[in-house]
């Protein structure tokens, strides 16, 4: 099986990698690029733990082939905030205790950022529908939604 | 299936030749939301990515109607107000598929080519008399969408063929459509029954043309001319709607599984036919 050579951009950094034709973008991020922020929950598009953006569109990286990243712009949780200064969405997740085990959190952060870029003033219902593809087994979602609504408010204030 | 070869085609001609020349089974890769899951087996396949071909990803509206690139992500279709204005039922069917993340990849053409009995967009396409433009080694051919799917997961496409466009004629004045499905949850689920309806009303509110299609209650989505006949000539009064519902119920041949029984699915497909016709009529009246 011939490996595929891919030139792409990850969080704005030009990136090259080799992958098997069947490797998913999730496999590549975690195993080739050592970017383990993106999580694997199901591998079948159901849980949203692997959420990333491809050319600014929110997708499940487990349903994208690594080879498809050629010439695209990939955005992962590693591109949102850093250890010294968290993104306001991340701060609000901490403040509202919107996580327990944390496996769903990177996906939720990426999805929340995509939501608020598309719709800076979502209603609670809109936020719940938009994030319905991000499953969380721990929190019961209420704290997540509170964090999202609070983050939306403070991002509107800052804009 | 396991993907052992990946090629991105730059043109429709190149895609056709890549599909045709492959010595192992070759599959078209659009959004991959079905294909990548199905490819978790052992048999080697080649995939041909067609998303770099502009015409596969766009949608244009002109005097004749809509030409939809089969691989346009449903999320993008949903943001197209011009398409929504003409075919609100088709857009709502596309929008029902999966989560926001899945919406970013899945497409109407992918939904059609995957050919699941429960595909949401197929009844909506049938209600709108969509035509499938297929390019293959022998040139181009056009197939009515109700003839495209031939069985569970099967369709009329031969080796080397590619669905290149979906054409929907511009709706006549006083025409609109609707699609409804039943699922046990509020979203992110697969239809237990679905109905797509398009109606045309004259100035007096009489139905002059209609198309009714039902999904998830037979091996393929079905066009139900008897249901349309029940609506045509009526003002979509209760009696006409009941007759259309009965026609859908009679034409359905669902199975019992853990998602619903035969009796339940038959009942629901009748109710959905009635409600979708009512919504399509409201839209046709501009309400
Ligand atoms: S790992 Fe991709 S959706 Fe669950
Ligand atoms: S915090 Fe554990 S799954 Fe969400």
PDB file of N, CA, C and O and ligand atoms in Angstrom, chain A residues 98-105 108 135-141 144, ligand 2:
ATOM      1  N   UNK A  98     -17.819  22.827  33.614  1.00  0.00           N
ATOM      2  CA  UNK A  98     -18.535  22.177  32.516  1.00  0.00           C
ATOM      3  C   UNK A  98     -17.830  20.924  32.026  1.00  0.00           C
ATOM      4  O   UNK A  98     -18.000  20.522  30.886  1.00  0.00           O
ATOM      5  N   UNK A  99     -17.005  20.336  32.873  1.00  0.00           N
ATOM      6  CA  UNK A  99     -16.347  19.087  32.501  1.00  0.00           C
ATOM      7  C   UNK A  99     -16.054  18.265  33.742  1.00  0.00           C
ATOM      8  O   UNK A  99     -15.895  18.819  34.836  1.00  0.00           O
ATOM      9  N   UNK A 100     -16.036  16.972  33.540  1.00  0.00           N
ATOM     10  CA  UNK A 100     -15.633  16.089  34.635  1.00  0.00           C
ATOM     11  C   UNK A 100     -14.442  15.265  34.170  1.00  0.00           C
ATOM     12  O   UNK A 100     -13.308  15.580  34.442  1.00  0.00           O
ATOM     13  N   UNK A 101     -14.691  14.202  33.372  1.00  0.00           N
ATOM     14  CA  UNK A 101     -13.543  13.420  32.904  1.00  0.00           C
ATOM     15  C   UNK A 101     -12.760  14.160  31.831  1.00  0.00           C
ATOM     16  O   UNK A 101     -11.580  13.933  31.647  1.00  0.00           O
ATOM     17  N   UNK A 102     -13.451  14.996  31.045  1.00  0.00           N
ATOM     18  CA  UNK A 102     -12.759  15.839  30.082  1.00  0.00           C
ATOM     19  C   UNK A 102     -12.595  15.265  28.680  1.00  0.00           C
ATOM     20  O   UNK A 102     -12.083  15.957  27.798  1.00  0.00           O
ATOM     21  N   UNK A 103     -13.044  14.047  28.443  1.00  0.00           N
ATOM     22  CA  UNK A 103     -12.811  13.466  27.108  1.00  0.00           C
ATOM     23  C   UNK A 103     -13.621  14.196  26.039  1.00  0.00           C
ATOM     24  O   UNK A 103     -13.200  14.304  24.901  1.00  0.00           O
ATOM     25  N   UNK A 104     -14.763  14.731  26.408  1.00  0.00           N
ATOM     26  CA  UNK A 104     -15.599  15.420  25.417  1.00  0.00           C
ATOM     27  C   UNK A 104     -15.193  16.869  25.238  1.00  0.00           C
ATOM     28  O   UNK A 104     -15.663  17.545  24.332  1.00  0.00           O
ATOM     29  N   UNK A 105     -14.343  17.376  26.167  1.00  0.00           N
ATOM     30  CA  UNK A 105     -14.134  18.819  26.249  1.00  0.00           C
ATOM     31  C   UNK A 105     -13.461  19.430  25.015  1.00  0.00           C
ATOM     32  O   UNK A 105     -13.942  20.449  24.500  1.00  0.00           O
ATOM     33  N   UNK A 108     -15.974  19.807  22.369  1.00  0.00           N
ATOM     34  CA  UNK A 108     -16.961  20.839  22.695  1.00  0.00           C
ATOM     35  C   UNK A 108     -16.387  22.240  22.541  1.00  0.00           C
ATOM     36  O   UNK A 108     -17.085  23.159  22.099  1.00  0.00           O
ATOM     37  N   UNK A 135     -21.327  14.485  22.409  1.00  0.00           N
ATOM     38  CA  UNK A 135     -21.896  13.754  23.547  1.00  0.00           C
ATOM     39  C   UNK A 135     -20.997  13.885  24.766  1.00  0.00           C
ATOM     40  O   UNK A 135     -19.780  13.919  24.655  1.00  0.00           O
ATOM     41  N   UNK A 136     -21.639  13.955  25.929  1.00  0.00           N
ATOM     42  CA  UNK A 136     -20.922  13.996  27.197  1.00  0.00           C
ATOM     43  C   UNK A 136     -21.586  13.014  28.140  1.00  0.00           C
ATOM     44  O   UNK A 136     -22.795  13.095  28.359  1.00  0.00           O
ATOM     45  N   UNK A 137     -20.804  12.082  28.684  1.00  0.00           N
ATOM     46  CA  UNK A 137     -21.372  11.069  29.579  1.00  0.00           C
ATOM     47  C   UNK A 137     -21.344  11.533  31.028  1.00  0.00           C
ATOM     48  O   UNK A 137     -21.831  10.830  31.902  1.00  0.00           O
ATOM     49  N   UNK A 138     -20.720  12.662  31.307  1.00  0.00           N
ATOM     50  CA  UNK A 138     -20.508  13.028  32.708  1.00  0.00           C
ATOM     51  C   UNK A 138     -21.409  14.157  33.196  1.00  0.00           C
ATOM     52  O   UNK A 138     -22.015  14.057  34.239  1.00  0.00           O
ATOM     53  N   UNK A 139     -21.453  15.243  32.450  1.00  0.00           N
ATOM     54  CA  UNK A 139     -21.952  16.483  33.066  1.00  0.00           C
ATOM     55  C   UNK A 139     -23.465  16.645  33.056  1.00  0.00           C
ATOM     56  O   UNK A 139     -23.991  17.469  33.789  1.00  0.00           O
ATOM     57  N   UNK A 140     -24.155  15.940  32.174  1.00  0.00           N
ATOM     58  CA  UNK A 140     -25.582  16.186  32.038  1.00  0.00           C
ATOM     59  C   UNK A 140     -25.895  17.424  31.231  1.00  0.00           C
ATOM     60  O   UNK A 140     -27.037  17.871  31.173  1.00  0.00           O
ATOM     61  N   UNK A 141     -24.885  18.008  30.631  1.00  0.00           N
ATOM     62  CA  UNK A 141     -25.002  19.106  29.641  1.00  0.00           C
ATOM     63  C   UNK A 141     -25.361  20.481  30.212  1.00  0.00           C
ATOM     64  O   UNK A 141     -25.033  21.489  29.613  1.00  0.00           O
ATOM     65  N   UNK A 144     -22.447  22.668  30.689  1.00  0.00           N
ATOM     66  CA  UNK A 144     -21.830  22.989  29.395  1.00  0.00           C
ATOM     67  C   UNK A 144     -22.596  24.139  28.739  1.00  0.00           C
ATOM     68  O   UNK A 144     -22.000  25.116  28.271  1.00  0.00           O
TER      69      UNK A 144
HETATM   70  S1  LIG C   2     -16.819  15.396  30.905  1.00  0.00           S
HETATM   71 FE1  LIG C   2     -16.745  13.259  30.698  1.00  0.00          FE
HETATM   72  S2  LIG C   2     -17.696  12.950  28.795  1.00  0.00           S
HETATM   73 FE2  LIG C   2     -18.010  15.020  29.123  1.00  0.00          FE
END
